[in-house]
Structure formats: structure tokens, C-alpha cells
One Martini backbone bead per residue (centre of mass of N, CA, C, O) as a GRO file, in nm:
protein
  136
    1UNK     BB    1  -1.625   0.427   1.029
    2UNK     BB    2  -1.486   0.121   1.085
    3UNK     BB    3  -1.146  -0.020   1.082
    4UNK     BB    4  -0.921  -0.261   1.089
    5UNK     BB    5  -0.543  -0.228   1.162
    6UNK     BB    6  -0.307  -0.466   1.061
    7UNK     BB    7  -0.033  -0.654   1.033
    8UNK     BB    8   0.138  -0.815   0.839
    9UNK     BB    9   0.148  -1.180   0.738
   10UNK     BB   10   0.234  -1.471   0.608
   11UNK     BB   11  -0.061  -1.504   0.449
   12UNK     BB   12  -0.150  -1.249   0.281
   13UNK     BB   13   0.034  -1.277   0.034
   14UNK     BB   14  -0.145  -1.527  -0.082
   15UNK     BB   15  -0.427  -1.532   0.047
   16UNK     BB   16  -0.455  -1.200  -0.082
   17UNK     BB   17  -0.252  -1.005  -0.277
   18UNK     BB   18  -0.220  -1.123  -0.544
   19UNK     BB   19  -0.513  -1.140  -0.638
   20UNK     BB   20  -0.538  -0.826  -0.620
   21UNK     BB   21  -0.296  -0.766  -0.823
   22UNK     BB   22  -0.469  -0.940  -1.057
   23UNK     BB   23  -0.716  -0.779  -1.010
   24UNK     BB   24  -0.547  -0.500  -1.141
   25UNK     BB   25  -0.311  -0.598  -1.358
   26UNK     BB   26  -0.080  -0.667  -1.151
   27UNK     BB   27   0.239  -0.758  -1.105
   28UNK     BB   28   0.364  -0.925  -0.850
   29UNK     BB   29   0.577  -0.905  -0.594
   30UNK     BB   30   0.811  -1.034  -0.482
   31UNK     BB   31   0.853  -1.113  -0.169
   32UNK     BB   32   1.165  -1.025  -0.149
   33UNK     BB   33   1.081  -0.706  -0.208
   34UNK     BB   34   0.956  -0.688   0.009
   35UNK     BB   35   0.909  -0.630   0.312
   36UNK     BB   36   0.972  -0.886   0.524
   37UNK     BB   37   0.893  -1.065   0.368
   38UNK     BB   38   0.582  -0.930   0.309
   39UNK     BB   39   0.523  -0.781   0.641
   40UNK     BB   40   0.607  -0.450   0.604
   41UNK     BB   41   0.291  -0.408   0.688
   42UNK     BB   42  -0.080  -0.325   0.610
   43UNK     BB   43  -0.430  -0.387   0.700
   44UNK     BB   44  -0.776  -0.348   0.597
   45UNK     BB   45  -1.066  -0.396   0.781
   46UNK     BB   46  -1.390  -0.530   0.769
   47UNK     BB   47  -1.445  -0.685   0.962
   48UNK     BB   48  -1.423  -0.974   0.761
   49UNK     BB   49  -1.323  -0.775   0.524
   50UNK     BB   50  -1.054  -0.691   0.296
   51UNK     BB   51  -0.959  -0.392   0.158
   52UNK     BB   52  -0.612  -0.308   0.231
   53UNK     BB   53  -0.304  -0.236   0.159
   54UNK     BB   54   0.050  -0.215   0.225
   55UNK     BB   55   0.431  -0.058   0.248
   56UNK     BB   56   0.740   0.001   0.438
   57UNK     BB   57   1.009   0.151   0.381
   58UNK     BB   58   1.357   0.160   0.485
   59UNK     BB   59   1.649   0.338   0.522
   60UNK     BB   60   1.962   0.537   0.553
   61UNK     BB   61   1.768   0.744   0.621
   62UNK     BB   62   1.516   1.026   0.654
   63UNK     BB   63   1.354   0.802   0.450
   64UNK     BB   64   1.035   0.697   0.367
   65UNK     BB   65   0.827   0.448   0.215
   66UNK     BB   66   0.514   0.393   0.031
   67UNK     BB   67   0.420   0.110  -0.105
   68UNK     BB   68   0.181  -0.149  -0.243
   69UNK     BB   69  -0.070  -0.027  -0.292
   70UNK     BB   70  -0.363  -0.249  -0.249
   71UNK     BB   71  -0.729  -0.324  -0.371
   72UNK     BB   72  -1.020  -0.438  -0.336
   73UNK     BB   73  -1.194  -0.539  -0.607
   74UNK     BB   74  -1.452  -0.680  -0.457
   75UNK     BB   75  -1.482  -0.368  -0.285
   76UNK     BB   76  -1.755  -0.160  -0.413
   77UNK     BB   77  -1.720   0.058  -0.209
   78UNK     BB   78  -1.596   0.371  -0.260
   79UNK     BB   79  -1.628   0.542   0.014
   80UNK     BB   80  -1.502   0.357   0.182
   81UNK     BB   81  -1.240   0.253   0.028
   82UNK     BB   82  -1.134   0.552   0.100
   83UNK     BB   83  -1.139   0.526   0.397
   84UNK     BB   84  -0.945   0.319   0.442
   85UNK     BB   85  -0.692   0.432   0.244
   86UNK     BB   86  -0.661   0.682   0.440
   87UNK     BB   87  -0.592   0.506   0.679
   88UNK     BB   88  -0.357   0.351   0.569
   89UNK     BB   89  -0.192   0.625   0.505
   90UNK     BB   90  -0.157   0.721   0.789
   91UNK     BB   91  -0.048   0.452   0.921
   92UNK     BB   92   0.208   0.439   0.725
   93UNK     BB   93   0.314   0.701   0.800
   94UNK     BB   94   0.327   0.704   1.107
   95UNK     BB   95   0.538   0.488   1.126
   96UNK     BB   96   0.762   0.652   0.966
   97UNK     BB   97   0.770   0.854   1.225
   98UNK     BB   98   0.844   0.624   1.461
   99UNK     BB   99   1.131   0.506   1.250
  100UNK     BB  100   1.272   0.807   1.245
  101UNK     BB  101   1.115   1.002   1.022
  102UNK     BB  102   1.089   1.295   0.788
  103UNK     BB  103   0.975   1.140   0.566
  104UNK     BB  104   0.769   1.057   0.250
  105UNK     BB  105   0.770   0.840  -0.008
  106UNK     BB  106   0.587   0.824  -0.322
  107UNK     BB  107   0.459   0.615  -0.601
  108UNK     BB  108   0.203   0.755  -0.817
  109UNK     BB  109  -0.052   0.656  -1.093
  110UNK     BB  110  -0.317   0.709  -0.916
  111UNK     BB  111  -0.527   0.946  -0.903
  112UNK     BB  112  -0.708   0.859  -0.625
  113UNK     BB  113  -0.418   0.813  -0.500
  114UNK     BB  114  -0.356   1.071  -0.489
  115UNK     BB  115  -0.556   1.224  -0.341
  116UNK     BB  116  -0.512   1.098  -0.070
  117UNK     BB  117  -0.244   1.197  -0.010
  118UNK     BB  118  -0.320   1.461   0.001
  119UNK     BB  119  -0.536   1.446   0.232
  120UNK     BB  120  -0.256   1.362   0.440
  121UNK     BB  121  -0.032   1.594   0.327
  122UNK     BB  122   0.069   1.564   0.065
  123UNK     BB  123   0.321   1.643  -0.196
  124UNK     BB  124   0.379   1.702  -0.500
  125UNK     BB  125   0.646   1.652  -0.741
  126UNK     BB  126   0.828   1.517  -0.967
  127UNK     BB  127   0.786   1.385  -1.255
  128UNK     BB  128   0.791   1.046  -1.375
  129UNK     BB  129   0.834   0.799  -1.621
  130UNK     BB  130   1.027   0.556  -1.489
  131UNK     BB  131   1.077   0.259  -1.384
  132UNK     BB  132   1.370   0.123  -1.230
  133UNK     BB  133   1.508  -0.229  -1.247
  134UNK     BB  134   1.752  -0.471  -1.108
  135UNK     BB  135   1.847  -0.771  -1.093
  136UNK     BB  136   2.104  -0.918  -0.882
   0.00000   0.00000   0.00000
């Protein structure tokens, strides 16, 4: 299965991700939230049919974040959709590792994206409770 992945541009955010995040009843988070004001991360597509999204924080360390991984609610084929999410976090890892990580650090509460992450190298850490946010 051949599937193509660029980095996201500024039409991304509104024209594609908002729409996945409400279509799987996740409240969008503000562009401003995301790295480099919603581009600072990758999407992958099949043919002209985007699959699957995420996100790299870089930080003041050598840990890397991969986090707002979300897909496409109406491409039902489920096990494309996991060799892209597949390739999608492999992506997301390497890019982190080009940014001179040495690790990288995941949120996820999707059983079958524990999975995806397991497969491509990632081991559990300590179970979390809430996250927690604050406006500033």
C-alpha cells in the first residue's frame, strides 16, 4: 500500500483537521496550540484522499512530543487506515530524531493507537490520570 506524506500547510487546519476532530467528538484544539500555529507536523494521503494527521513538539530537552494524531472519521477501510496511522507515527518518530531527540514522548488514550505505537517501537510508561491545561 503506497500512501503519500507531506508536511501540513496553513489550509490543513481549517480545511481538513478541524472537521476530523469534530467527527470523532474531540474539541479542536486552537491553532495557536499547535506547533509552529498548525503546520508543525504531517498528513498522510492515499491518492487525493487524506487519511490521517499528527503533530511534533520540539522541546528544551531531548524529548520530543508526538500528540493531536487524528483520522479521517469517513475512511472506513480500517486496515489502510492503520498502515497509514503506522507510517504516519513512524514519520512523526523520525522527524524527532532528525531534530536531535532522543526520545519521544506520547499521550494516547485510543487502545488501538496504543497499538500502532507499540508496533513501531514505543514501550508504556506510567498510567496518567487527567491532563491538565491552563490559559495563560
Amino acid at each position: 500500500m503506497k500512501f503519500n506524506i507531506r508536511k501540513l500547510n496553513q489550509e490543513d487546519y481549517d480545511s481538513i483537521l478541524v472537521d476530523w476532530w469534530k467527527d470523532w467528538r474531540w474539541t479542536p484544539p486552537s491553532k495557536d496550540f499547535l506547533p509552529e500555529n498548525g503546520e508543525g507536523g504531517f498528513i498522510v494521503y492515499e491518492e487525493d484522499i487524506p487519511v490521517c494527521a499528527g503533530y511534533i513538539y520540539l522541546t528544551n530537552s531531548k524529548v520530543g512530543w508526538c500528540d493531536w494524531v487524528v483520522s479521517n472519521f469517513k475512511y472506513k477501510d480500517k486496515e489502510k487506515r492503520r498502515i497509514a496511522l503506522t507510517q504516519l507515527v513512524s514519520t512523526l518518530t523520525s522527524a524527532l530524531s532528525i531534530h536531535g531527540c532522543k526520545y519521544s514522548y506520547a499521550l494516547i488514550n485510543s487502545k488501538s493507537l496504543m497499538s500502532i505505537y507499540k508496533d513501531v517501537g514505543y514501550s508504556e510508561g506510567d498510567k496518567y490520570t487527567k491532563e491538565m491545561i491552563k490559559k495563560l
